[in-house]
mmCIF file of N, CA and C in Angstrom:
data_model
loop_
_atom_site.group_PDB
_atom_site.id
_atom_site.type_symbol
_atom_site.label_atom_id
_atom_site.label_comp_id
_atom_site.label_asym_id
_atom_site.label_seq_id
_atom_site.Cartn_x
_atom_site.Cartn_y
_atom_site.Cartn_z
ATOM 1 N N MET A 40 152.348 136.991 49.334
ATOM 2 C CA MET A 40 153.123 136.436 50.431
ATOM 3 C C MET A 40 154.456 135.959 49.847
ATOM 4 N N ILE A 41 155.535 136.398 50.433
ATOM 5 C CA ILE A 41 156.842 136.004 49.935
ATOM 6 C C ILE A 41 157.211 134.637 50.500
ATOM 7 N N GLY A 42 158.236 134.040 49.958
ATOM 8 C CA GLY A 42 158.632 132.686 50.327
ATOM 9 C C GLY A 42 158.960 132.509 51.798
ATOM 10 N N THR A 43 159.674 133.457 52.381
ATOM 11 C CA THR A 43 160.054 133.337 53.790
ATOM 12 C C THR A 43 158.828 133.419 54.688
ATOM 13 N N GLU A 44 157.926 134.343 54.358
ATOM 14 C CA GLU A 44 156.715 134.485 55.166
ATOM 15 C C GLU A 44 155.848 133.230 55.074
ATOM 16 N N LEU A 45 155.768 132.641 53.896
ATOM 17 C CA LEU A 45 155.008 131.402 53.716
ATOM 18 C C LEU A 45 155.617 130.270 54.537
ATOM 19 N N LEU A 46 156.921 130.188 54.550
ATOM 20 C CA LEU A 46 157.602 129.165 55.346
ATOM 21 C C LEU A 46 157.314 129.346 56.833
ATOM 22 N N VAL A 47 157.373 130.580 57.303
ATOM 23 C CA VAL A 47 157.095 130.864 58.719
ATOM 24 C C VAL A 47 155.650 130.506 59.059
ATOM 25 N N VAL A 48 154.716 130.839 58.186
ATOM 26 C CA VAL A 48 153.305 130.518 58.414
ATOM 27 C C VAL A 48 153.105 129.007 58.497
ATOM 28 N N CYS A 49 153.745 128.261 57.622
ATOM 29 C CA CYS A 49 153.624 126.790 57.639
ATOM 30 C C CYS A 49 154.206 126.200 58.916
ATOM 31 N N VAL A 50 155.337 126.723 59.354
ATOM 32 C CA VAL A 50 155.946 126.236 60.595
ATOM 33 C C VAL A 50 155.049 126.556 61.785
ATOM 34 N N VAL A 51 154.509 127.765 61.824
ATOM 35 C CA VAL A 51 153.603 128.144 62.917
ATOM 36 C C VAL A 51 152.366 127.253 62.914
ATOM 37 N N LEU A 52 151.834 126.967 61.761
ATOM 38 C CA LEU A 52 150.677 126.075 61.663
ATOM 39 C C LEU A 52 151.009 124.684 62.199
ATOM 40 N N ALA A 53 152.154 124.140 61.815
ATOM 41 C CA ALA A 53 152.552 122.807 62.278
ATOM 42 C C ALA A 53 152.778 122.779 63.791
ATOM 43 N N VAL A 54 153.426 123.790 64.318
ATOM 44 C CA VAL A 54 153.676 123.845 65.764
ATOM 45 C C VAL A 54 152.362 124.016 66.520
ATOM 46 N N THR A 55 151.474 124.852 66.007
ATOM 47 C CA THR A 55 150.175 125.038 66.656
ATOM 48 C C THR A 55 149.374 123.749 66.650
ATOM 49 N N LEU A 56 149.427 123.002 65.570
ATOM 50 C CA LEU A 56 148.729 121.715 65.519
ATOM 51 C C LEU A 56 149.303 120.733 66.543
ATOM 52 N N ALA A 57 150.609 120.733 66.697
ATOM 53 C CA ALA A 57 151.221 119.821 67.676
ATOM 54 C C ALA A 57 150.798 120.179 69.098
ATOM 55 N N PHE A 58 150.862 121.460 69.435
ATOM 56 C CA PHE A 58 150.441 121.873 70.778
ATOM 57 C C PHE A 58 148.929 121.732 70.949
ATOM 58 N N GLY A 59 148.180 121.972 69.894
ATOM 59 C CA GLY A 59 146.724 121.808 69.954
ATOM 60 C C GLY A 59 146.320 120.367 70.173
ATOM 61 N N LEU A 60 147.063 119.446 69.576
ATOM 62 C CA LEU A 60 146.785 118.026 69.789
ATOM 63 C C LEU A 60 146.987 117.661 71.256
ATOM 64 N N LEU A 61 148.073 118.140 71.834
ATOM 65 C CA LEU A 61 148.304 117.893 73.263
ATOM 66 C C LEU A 61 147.201 118.520 74.109
ATOM 67 N N ALA A 62 146.823 119.738 73.786
ATOM 68 C CA ALA A 62 145.767 120.408 74.548
ATOM 69 C C ALA A 62 144.437 119.671 74.405
ATOM 70 N N HIS A 63 144.164 119.122 73.228
ATOM 71 C CA HIS A 63 142.947 118.344 72.989
ATOM 72 C C HIS A 63 142.886 117.144 73.934
ATOM 73 N N GLU A 64 143.970 116.397 73.977
ATOM 74 C CA GLU A 64 143.992 115.205 74.841
ATOM 75 C C GLU A 64 143.987 115.595 76.317
ATOM 76 N N TRP A 65 144.685 116.654 76.665
ATOM 77 C CA TRP A 65 144.702 117.088 78.065
ATOM 78 C C TRP A 65 143.340 117.614 78.500
ATOM 79 N N ALA A 66 142.548 118.145 77.566
ATOM 80 C CA ALA A 66 141.189 118.571 77.907
ATOM 81 C C ALA A 66 140.356 117.368 78.340
ATOM 82 N N HIS A 67 140.528 116.243 77.622
ATOM 83 C CA HIS A 67 139.847 115.007 78.041
ATOM 84 C C HIS A 67 140.281 114.604 79.456
ATOM 85 N N THR A 68 141.585 114.600 79.670
ATOM 86 C CA THR A 68 142.095 114.125 80.965
ATOM 87 C C THR A 68 141.717 115.056 82.107
ATOM 88 N N PHE A 69 141.611 116.349 81.839
ATOM 89 C CA PHE A 69 141.224 117.295 82.890
ATOM 90 C C PHE A 69 139.845 116.941 83.444
ATOM 91 N N VAL A 70 138.898 116.680 82.557
ATOM 92 C CA VAL A 70 137.543 116.357 83.007
ATOM 93 C C VAL A 70 137.508 114.983 83.670
ATOM 94 N N LEU A 71 138.245 114.031 83.128
ATOM 95 C CA LEU A 71 138.281 112.702 83.755
ATOM 96 C C LEU A 71 138.881 112.776 85.151
ATOM 97 N N ARG A 72 139.933 113.545 85.302
ATOM 98 C CA ARG A 72 140.543 113.701 86.628
ATOM 99 C C ARG A 72 139.576 114.396 87.580
ATOM 100 N N PHE A 73 138.882 115.421 87.099
ATOM 101 C CA PHE A 73 137.891 116.121 87.913
ATOM 102 C C PHE A 73 136.775 115.170 88.352
ATOM 103 N N GLY A 74 136.398 114.248 87.483
ATOM 104 C CA GLY A 74 135.349 113.274 87.790
ATOM 105 C C GLY A 74 135.844 112.033 88.491
ATOM 106 N N ALA A 75 137.126 111.982 88.849
ATOM 107 C CA ALA A 75 137.738 110.847 89.558
ATOM 108 C C ALA A 75 137.630 109.546 88.766
ATOM 109 N N VAL A 76 137.800 109.640 87.444
ATOM 110 C CA VAL A 76 137.808 108.464 86.582
ATOM 111 C C VAL A 76 139.257 108.167 86.217
ATOM 112 N N GLU A 77 139.682 106.937 86.456
ATOM 113 C CA GLU A 77 141.041 106.544 86.082
ATOM 114 C C GLU A 77 141.164 106.532 84.558
ATOM 115 N N TYR A 78 142.357 106.831 84.061
ATOM 116 C CA TYR A 78 142.588 106.856 82.629
ATOM 117 C C TYR A 78 144.058 106.589 82.338
ATOM 118 N N THR A 79 144.327 106.228 81.101
ATOM 119 C CA THR A 79 145.702 106.147 80.605
ATOM 120 C C THR A 79 145.774 107.001 79.342
ATOM 121 N N ILE A 80 146.917 107.609 79.155
ATOM 122 C CA ILE A 80 147.133 108.399 77.947
ATOM 123 C C ILE A 80 148.369 107.854 77.252
ATOM 124 N N SER A 81 148.237 107.625 75.958
ATOM 125 C CA SER A 81 149.339 107.079 75.162
ATOM 126 C C SER A 81 149.663 108.055 74.036
ATOM 127 N N TYR A 82 150.932 108.365 73.906
ATOM 128 C CA TYR A 82 151.388 109.218 72.815
ATOM 129 C C TYR A 82 152.033 108.340 71.756
ATOM 130 N N LEU A 83 151.669 108.574 70.520
ATOM 131 C CA LEU A 83 152.185 107.821 69.373
ATOM 132 C C LEU A 83 152.054 106.311 69.572
ATOM 133 N N PRO A 84 150.834 105.816 69.826
ATOM 134 C CA PRO A 84 150.668 104.375 70.038
ATOM 135 C C PRO A 84 150.786 103.592 68.729
ATOM 136 N N ASN A 85 151.292 102.380 68.840
ATOM 137 C CA ASN A 85 151.379 101.445 67.710
ATOM 138 C C ASN A 85 152.063 102.051 66.495
ATOM 139 N N ARG A 86 153.243 102.578 66.697
ATOM 140 C CA ARG A 86 153.966 103.204 65.605
ATOM 141 C C ARG A 86 154.903 102.206 64.943
ATOM 142 N N GLY A 87 155.048 102.392 63.666
ATOM 143 C CA GLY A 87 155.973 101.566 62.914
ATOM 144 C C GLY A 87 156.231 102.214 61.569
ATOM 145 N N GLY A 88 157.201 101.733 60.868
ATOM 146 C CA GLY A 88 157.471 102.238 59.539
ATOM 147 C C GLY A 88 158.315 103.492 59.495
ATOM 148 N N GLY A 89 159.113 103.739 60.504
ATOM 149 C CA GLY A 89 160.007 104.885 60.504
ATOM 150 C C GLY A 89 159.290 106.184 60.799
ATOM 151 N N LEU A 90 159.971 107.282 60.541
ATOM 152 C CA LEU A 90 159.443 108.610 60.857
ATOM 153 C C LEU A 90 158.214 108.940 60.016
ATOM 154 N N LEU A 91 158.271 108.674 58.735
ATOM 155 C CA LEU A 91 157.137 108.990 57.864
ATOM 156 C C LEU A 91 155.918 108.154 58.238
ATOM 157 N N GLY A 92 156.113 106.895 58.546
ATOM 158 C CA GLY A 92 154.999 106.047 58.975
ATOM 159 C C GLY A 92 154.408 106.501 60.287
ATOM 160 N N SER A 93 155.246 107.006 61.174
ATOM 161 C CA SER A 93 154.761 107.509 62.459
ATOM 162 C C SER A 93 153.917 108.756 62.295
ATOM 163 N N LEU A 94 154.326 109.638 61.402
ATOM 164 C CA LEU A 94 153.576 110.873 61.192
ATOM 165 C C LEU A 94 152.288 110.636 60.415
ATOM 166 N N ARG A 95 152.304 109.660 59.535
ATOM 167 C CA ARG A 95 151.182 109.403 58.657
ATOM 168 C C ARG A 95 150.064 108.625 59.338
ATOM 169 N N SER A 96 150.415 107.729 60.228
ATOM 170 C CA SER A 96 149.406 106.872 60.831
ATOM 171 C C SER A 96 148.686 107.582 61.965
ATOM 172 N N ARG A 97 147.509 107.107 62.278
ATOM 173 C CA ARG A 97 146.711 107.719 63.328
ATOM 174 C C ARG A 97 146.397 106.707 64.384
ATOM 175 N N PRO A 98 146.018 107.056 65.547
ATOM 176 C CA PRO A 98 146.008 108.378 66.150
ATOM 177 C C PRO A 98 147.377 108.752 66.690
ATOM 178 N N TRP A 99 147.578 110.016 66.970
ATOM 179 C CA TRP A 99 148.849 110.479 67.522
ATOM 180 C C TRP A 99 148.854 110.390 69.034
ATOM 181 N N ALA A 100 147.677 110.472 69.632
ATOM 182 C CA ALA A 100 147.556 110.340 71.081
ATOM 183 C C ALA A 100 146.174 109.768 71.387
ATOM 184 N N VAL A 101 146.090 108.986 72.465
ATOM 185 C CA VAL A 101 144.832 108.348 72.838
ATOM 186 C C VAL A 101 144.670 108.424 74.348
ATOM 187 N N VAL A 102 143.488 108.842 74.780
ATOM 188 C CA VAL A 102 143.126 108.809 76.198
ATOM 189 C C VAL A 102 142.107 107.693 76.357
ATOM 190 N N ARG A 103 142.418 106.748 77.225
ATOM 191 C CA ARG A 103 141.505 105.634 77.483
ATOM 192 C C ARG A 103 141.018 105.703 78.927
ATOM 193 N N PRO A 104 139.735 106.041 79.111
ATOM 194 C CA PRO A 104 139.212 106.042 80.477
ATOM 195 C C PRO A 104 139.002 104.611 80.957
ATOM 196 N N HIS A 105 139.117 104.419 82.254
ATOM 197 C CA HIS A 105 138.883 103.115 82.873
ATOM 198 C C HIS A 105 137.813 103.278 83.947
ATOM 199 N N PRO A 106 136.552 103.453 83.506
ATOM 200 C CA PRO A 106 135.497 103.653 84.491
ATOM 201 C C PRO A 106 135.170 102.348 85.211
ATOM 202 N N THR A 107 134.679 102.491 86.406
ATOM 203 C CA THR A 107 134.264 101.320 87.186
ATOM 204 C C THR A 107 132.822 100.966 86.904
ATOM 205 N N GLY A 108 132.100 101.844 86.242
ATOM 206 C CA GLY A 108 130.696 101.610 85.942
ATOM 207 C C GLY A 108 129.770 102.302 86.917
ATOM 208 N N THR A 109 130.323 102.878 87.953
ATOM 209 C CA THR A 109 129.489 103.570 88.941
ATOM 210 C C THR A 109 129.457 105.072 88.721
ATOM 211 N N GLU A 110 130.252 105.584 87.803
ATOM 212 C CA GLU A 110 130.289 107.009 87.534
ATOM 213 C C GLU A 110 129.032 107.423 86.756
ATOM 214 N N PRO A 111 128.601 108.657 86.923
ATOM 215 C CA PRO A 111 127.477 109.124 86.102
ATOM 216 C C PRO A 111 127.928 109.316 84.651
ATOM 217 N N PRO A 112 127.053 109.053 83.693
ATOM 218 C CA PRO A 112 127.437 109.186 82.284
ATOM 219 C C PRO A 112 127.859 110.592 81.887
ATOM 220 N N TRP A 113 127.386 111.615 82.593
ATOM 221 C CA TRP A 113 127.715 112.982 82.190
ATOM 222 C C TRP A 113 129.207 113.254 82.284
ATOM 223 N N ILE A 114 129.925 112.528 83.140
ATOM 224 C CA ILE A 114 131.376 112.749 83.243
ATOM 225 C C ILE A 114 132.061 112.319 81.948
ATOM 226 N N LEU A 115 131.690 111.145 81.439
ATOM 227 C CA LEU A 115 132.280 110.699 80.167
ATOM 228 C C LEU A 115 131.844 111.593 79.016
ATOM 229 N N ARG A 116 130.598 112.033 79.047
ATOM 230 C CA ARG A 116 130.127 112.941 77.986
ATOM 231 C C ARG A 116 130.889 114.254 78.017
ATOM 232 N N ALA A 117 131.044 114.816 79.194
ATOM 233 C CA ALA A 117 131.769 116.077 79.320
ATOM 234 C C ALA A 117 133.227 115.916 78.914
ATOM 235 N N ALA A 118 133.839 114.801 79.296
ATOM 236 C CA ALA A 118 135.235 114.560 78.919
ATOM 237 C C ALA A 118 135.374 114.419 77.407
ATOM 238 N N ALA A 119 134.416 113.777 76.781
ATOM 239 C CA ALA A 119 134.484 113.580 75.328
ATOM 240 C C ALA A 119 134.349 114.904 74.577
ATOM 241 N N LEU A 120 133.543 115.815 75.103
ATOM 242 C CA LEU A 120 133.311 117.080 74.410
ATOM 243 C C LEU A 120 134.158 118.235 74.945
ATOM 244 N N ALA A 121 135.025 117.957 75.910
ATOM 245 C CA ALA A 121 135.853 119.002 76.529
ATOM 246 C C ALA A 121 136.735 119.764 75.547
ATOM 247 N N PRO A 122 137.242 119.144 74.483
ATOM 248 C CA PRO A 122 138.080 119.925 73.554
ATOM 249 C C PRO A 122 137.365 121.103 72.908
ATOM 250 N N LEU A 123 136.046 121.112 72.914
ATOM 251 C CA LEU A 123 135.330 122.267 72.367
ATOM 252 C C LEU A 123 135.688 123.548 73.098
ATOM 253 N N ALA A 124 136.092 123.438 74.348
ATOM 254 C CA ALA A 124 136.482 124.629 75.120
ATOM 255 C C ALA A 124 137.737 125.284 74.549
ATOM 256 N N LEU A 125 138.516 124.537 73.786
ATOM 257 C CA LEU A 125 139.712 125.112 73.168
ATOM 258 C C LEU A 125 139.366 126.180 72.134
ATOM 259 N N ALA A 126 138.150 126.181 71.652
ATOM 260 C CA ALA A 126 137.749 127.154 70.641
ATOM 261 C C ALA A 126 137.571 128.553 71.218
ATOM 262 N N VAL A 127 137.407 128.677 72.524
ATOM 263 C CA VAL A 127 137.109 129.981 73.135
ATOM 264 C C VAL A 127 138.195 131.023 72.841
ATOM 265 N N PRO A 128 139.482 130.748 73.097
ATOM 266 C CA PRO A 128 140.466 131.801 72.797
ATOM 267 C C PRO A 128 140.570 132.125 71.303
ATOM 268 N N ALA A 129 140.434 131.105 70.461
ATOM 269 C CA ALA A 129 140.512 131.357 69.023
ATOM 270 C C ALA A 129 139.325 132.181 68.555
ATOM 271 N N LEU A 130 138.147 131.891 69.071
ATOM 272 C CA LEU A 130 136.977 132.678 68.694
ATOM 273 C C LEU A 130 137.079 134.106 69.226
ATOM 274 N N GLY A 131 137.782 134.283 70.347
ATOM 275 C CA GLY A 131 138.041 135.632 70.842
ATOM 276 C C GLY A 131 138.898 136.420 69.863
ATOM 277 N N LEU A 132 139.908 135.765 69.297
ATOM 278 C CA LEU A 132 140.735 136.439 68.286
ATOM 279 C C LEU A 132 139.928 136.768 67.035
ATOM 280 N N VAL A 133 139.026 135.872 66.670
ATOM 281 C CA VAL A 133 138.190 136.124 65.498
ATOM 282 C C VAL A 133 137.214 137.265 65.778
ATOM 283 N N ALA A 134 136.627 137.274 66.969
ATOM 284 C CA ALA A 134 135.646 138.311 67.315
ATOM 285 C C ALA A 134 136.281 139.702 67.348
ATOM 286 N N THR A 135 137.524 139.784 67.769
ATOM 287 C CA THR A 135 138.194 141.085 67.794
ATOM 288 C C THR A 135 138.741 141.486 66.425
ATOM 289 N N GLY A 136 138.735 140.565 65.483
ATOM 290 C CA GLY A 136 139.221 140.846 64.142
ATOM 291 C C GLY A 136 140.714 140.642 63.988
ATOM 292 N N TYR A 137 141.389 140.300 65.072
ATOM 293 C CA TYR A 137 142.842 140.158 64.996
ATOM 294 C C TYR A 137 143.242 138.929 64.177
ATOM 295 N N ALA A 138 142.446 137.876 64.241
ATOM 296 C CA ALA A 138 142.790 136.657 63.500
ATOM 297 C C ALA A 138 142.535 136.804 62.009
ATOM 298 N N THR A 139 141.584 137.639 61.647
ATOM 299 C CA THR A 139 141.254 137.776 60.229
ATOM 300 C C THR A 139 141.960 138.944 59.554
ATOM 301 N N GLU A 140 142.216 140.006 60.299
ATOM 302 C CA GLU A 140 142.847 141.176 59.700
ATOM 303 C C GLU A 140 144.275 141.388 60.180
ATOM 304 N N GLY A 141 144.727 140.533 61.078
ATOM 305 C CA GLY A 141 146.079 140.645 61.597
ATOM 306 C C GLY A 141 147.083 139.969 60.682
ATOM 307 N N PRO A 142 148.264 139.710 61.204
ATOM 308 C CA PRO A 142 149.284 139.046 60.387
ATOM 309 C C PRO A 142 148.867 137.622 60.010
ATOM 310 N N PRO A 143 149.329 137.124 58.868
ATOM 311 C CA PRO A 143 148.988 135.767 58.434
ATOM 312 C C PRO A 143 149.419 134.689 59.434
ATOM 313 N N VAL A 144 150.454 134.967 60.214
ATOM 314 C CA VAL A 144 150.912 133.998 61.208
ATOM 315 C C VAL A 144 149.822 133.765 62.256
ATOM 316 N N VAL A 145 149.154 134.832 62.663
ATOM 317 C CA VAL A 145 148.075 134.703 63.654
ATOM 318 C C VAL A 145 146.896 133.941 63.054
ATOM 319 N N THR A 146 146.599 134.190 61.805
ATOM 320 C CA THR A 146 145.515 133.468 61.132
ATOM 321 C C THR A 146 145.841 131.978 61.063
ATOM 322 N N ALA A 147 147.067 131.637 60.710
ATOM 323 C CA ALA A 147 147.465 130.232 60.636
ATOM 324 C C ALA A 147 147.385 129.563 62.005
ATOM 325 N N ALA A 148 147.845 130.253 63.047
ATOM 326 C CA ALA A 148 147.782 129.690 64.396
ATOM 327 C C ALA A 148 146.333 129.516 64.840
ATOM 328 N N THR A 149 145.481 130.450 64.504
ATOM 329 C CA THR A 149 144.068 130.346 64.874
ATOM 330 C C THR A 149 143.396 129.176 64.176
ATOM 331 N N VAL A 150 143.670 129.008 62.901
ATOM 332 C CA VAL A 150 143.089 127.899 62.144
ATOM 333 C C VAL A 150 143.576 126.560 62.711
ATOM 334 N N GLY A 151 144.858 126.448 62.994
ATOM 335 C CA GLY A 151 145.393 125.215 63.570
ATOM 336 C C GLY A 151 144.795 124.903 64.928
ATOM 337 N N TRP A 152 144.656 125.926 65.757
ATOM 338 C CA TRP A 152 144.090 125.732 67.099
ATOM 339 C C TRP A 152 142.618 125.315 67.010
ATOM 340 N N LEU A 153 141.864 125.971 66.113
ATOM 341 C CA LEU A 153 140.458 125.594 65.939
ATOM 342 C C LEU A 153 140.312 124.172 65.416
ATOM 343 N N ALA A 154 141.232 123.734 64.578
ATOM 344 C CA ALA A 154 141.183 122.358 64.079
ATOM 345 C C ALA A 154 141.325 121.354 65.221
ATOM 346 N N CYS A 155 142.106 121.700 66.217
ATOM 347 C CA CYS A 155 142.303 120.799 67.355
ATOM 348 C C CYS A 155 141.152 120.864 68.350
ATOM 349 N N ALA A 156 140.300 121.861 68.234
ATOM 350 C CA ALA A 156 139.162 121.994 69.145
ATOM 351 C C ALA A 156 137.984 121.127 68.722
ATOM 352 N N ILE A 157 138.036 120.573 67.533
ATOM 353 C CA ILE A 157 136.932 119.747 67.043
ATOM 354 C C ILE A 157 137.041 118.343 67.643
ATOM 355 N N PRO A 158 135.997 117.882 68.329
ATOM 356 C CA PRO A 158 136.032 116.504 68.844
ATOM 357 C C PRO A 158 136.059 115.500 67.687
ATOM 358 N N SER A 159 136.739 114.399 67.901
ATOM 359 C CA SER A 159 136.846 113.374 66.873
ATOM 360 C C SER A 159 135.546 112.580 66.795
ATOM 361 N N PRO A 160 135.362 111.798 65.752
ATOM 362 C CA PRO A 160 134.182 110.924 65.689
ATOM 363 C C PRO A 160 134.104 109.974 66.891
ATOM 364 N N ARG A 161 135.238 109.496 67.356
ATOM 365 C CA ARG A 161 135.249 108.633 68.541
ATOM 366 C C ARG A 161 134.766 109.414 69.767
ATOM 367 N N ASP A 162 135.146 110.686 69.871
ATOM 368 C CA ASP A 162 134.685 111.530 70.977
ATOM 369 C C ASP A 162 133.162 111.671 70.946
ATOM 370 N N PHE A 163 132.610 111.912 69.759
ATOM 371 C CA PHE A 163 131.160 112.033 69.645
ATOM 372 C C PHE A 163 130.473 110.711 69.975
ATOM 373 N N SER A 164 131.087 109.605 69.586
ATOM 374 C CA SER A 164 130.515 108.305 69.914
ATOM 375 C C SER A 164 130.437 108.106 71.426
ATOM 376 N N VAL A 165 131.503 108.464 72.120
ATOM 377 C CA VAL A 165 131.493 108.355 73.587
ATOM 378 C C VAL A 165 130.444 109.287 74.173
ATOM 379 N N ALA A 166 130.319 110.485 73.627
ATOM 380 C CA ALA A 166 129.348 111.438 74.153
ATOM 381 C C ALA A 166 127.915 110.929 74.013
ATOM 382 N N PHE A 167 127.610 110.279 72.894
ATOM 383 C CA PHE A 167 126.251 109.809 72.675
ATOM 384 C C PHE A 167 125.972 108.450 73.316
ATOM 385 N N HIS A 168 127.015 107.655 73.562
ATOM 386 C CA HIS A 168 126.811 106.302 74.080
ATOM 387 C C HIS A 168 127.541 106.067 75.398
ATOM 388 N N ALA A 169 127.665 107.084 76.215
ATOM 389 C CA ALA A 169 128.380 106.953 77.490
ATOM 390 C C ALA A 169 127.710 105.949 78.410
ATOM 391 N N HIS A 170 126.392 105.906 78.397
ATOM 392 C CA HIS A 170 125.688 104.968 79.267
ATOM 393 C C HIS A 170 126.008 103.518 78.894
ATOM 394 N N ARG A 171 126.178 103.239 77.609
ATOM 395 C CA ARG A 171 126.551 101.884 77.179
ATOM 396 C C ARG A 171 127.975 101.545 77.603
ATOM 397 N N ALA A 172 128.860 102.517 77.459
ATOM 398 C CA ALA A 172 130.254 102.279 77.861
ATOM 399 C C ALA A 172 130.346 101.991 79.349
ATOM 400 N N LEU A 173 129.575 102.710 80.145
ATOM 401 C CA LEU A 173 129.582 102.457 81.587
ATOM 402 C C LEU A 173 128.979 101.102 81.912
ATOM 403 N N ARG A 174 127.915 100.742 81.222
ATOM 404 C CA ARG A 174 127.293 99.431 81.444
ATOM 405 C C ARG A 174 128.261 98.309 81.064
ATOM 406 N N ASP A 175 128.925 98.465 79.931
ATOM 407 C CA ASP A 175 129.886 97.446 79.497
ATOM 408 C C ASP A 175 131.065 97.352 80.448
ATOM 409 N N SER A 176 131.527 98.490 80.969
ATOM 410 C CA SER A 176 132.658 98.450 81.895
ATOM 411 C C SER A 176 132.254 97.816 83.209
ATOM 412 N N LEU A 177 131.001 97.985 83.620
ATOM 413 C CA LEU A 177 130.529 97.354 84.846
ATOM 414 C C LEU A 177 130.507 95.840 84.681
ATOM 415 N N GLU A 178 130.061 95.362 83.528
ATOM 416 C CA GLU A 178 130.053 93.920 83.271
ATOM 417 C C GLU A 178 131.472 93.379 83.183
ATOM 418 N N GLU A 179 132.375 94.177 82.623
ATOM 419 C CA GLU A 179 133.756 93.730 82.448
ATOM 420 C C GLU A 179 134.479 93.606 83.777
ATOM 421 N N TYR A 180 134.258 94.549 84.692
ATOM 422 C CA TYR A 180 134.997 94.581 85.947
ATOM 423 C C TYR A 180 134.268 93.909 87.101
ATOM 424 N N ASP A 181 133.019 93.521 86.908
ATOM 425 C CA ASP A 181 132.253 92.931 87.992
ATOM 426 C C ASP A 181 132.710 91.492 88.210
ATOM 427 N N PRO A 182 133.209 91.149 89.409
ATOM 428 C CA PRO A 182 133.681 89.781 89.653
ATOM 429 C C PRO A 182 132.532 88.785 89.654
ATOM 430 N N ARG A 183 131.305 89.244 89.828
ATOM 431 C CA ARG A 183 130.164 88.331 89.828
ATOM 432 C C ARG A 183 129.625 88.127 88.424
ATOM 433 N N SER A 184 130.259 88.683 87.429
ATOM 434 C CA SER A 184 129.791 88.577 86.062
ATOM 435 C C SER A 184 129.768 87.135 85.622
ATOM 436 N N SER A 185 128.847 86.786 84.725
ATOM 437 C CA SER A 185 128.710 85.407 84.276
ATOM 438 C C SER A 185 129.546 85.115 83.034
ATOM 439 N N ARG A 186 130.465 85.999 82.694
ATOM 440 C CA ARG A 186 131.313 85.775 81.524
ATOM 441 C C ARG A 186 132.273 84.623 81.786
ATOM 442 N N THR A 187 132.420 83.784 80.814
ATOM 443 C CA THR A 187 133.382 82.691 80.919
ATOM 444 C C THR A 187 134.518 82.935 79.956
ATOM 445 N N ASP A 188 135.699 82.518 80.346
ATOM 446 C CA ASP A 188 136.880 82.727 79.498
ATOM 447 C C ASP A 188 137.124 81.548 78.606
#
C-alpha cells in the first residue's frame, strides 16, 4: 500500500466512524420514538480541554431515555440493542466478498461501520436491567412517592 492510499484509507475509516457513531445513537432514538418514550440526545457532552481533550474523552454522544415507568421493558431492551441492525449492510458486503476482496477503502469502511454496530457496555446493561430502570423511573416520577428531599 503506497502512502497516498494509506492516507485515503485512514480518512475513510475516520469518516465512517463519525457517521457510524451518529447512526448508532440514531438507532437508539428510532426505537424510542417508535415506542413513544421521551428522550434527549447530547452530542459531545461535558467537553473540556480543547480539541484534543474533546476527541479523547468519552462519550461522544449520549441518548437518555425518560420513561414514565408504564412502558413495557422490551422497548428499552430493543432500543439498547438497536445498533446491532447496523451490521446488516456491512455483513452483506462481507457475504458478497466485496469487503474482503475489494479495494482497501471498502474494507476500512466496513470495519469502521461494524465497530459502530457493537452495543456499548451501558447498552447491554440497559438491555439486561430494563425492568429495574422502569421501576426506578416510576419511583422517581411518581408524585405519591415517599422520597424526601
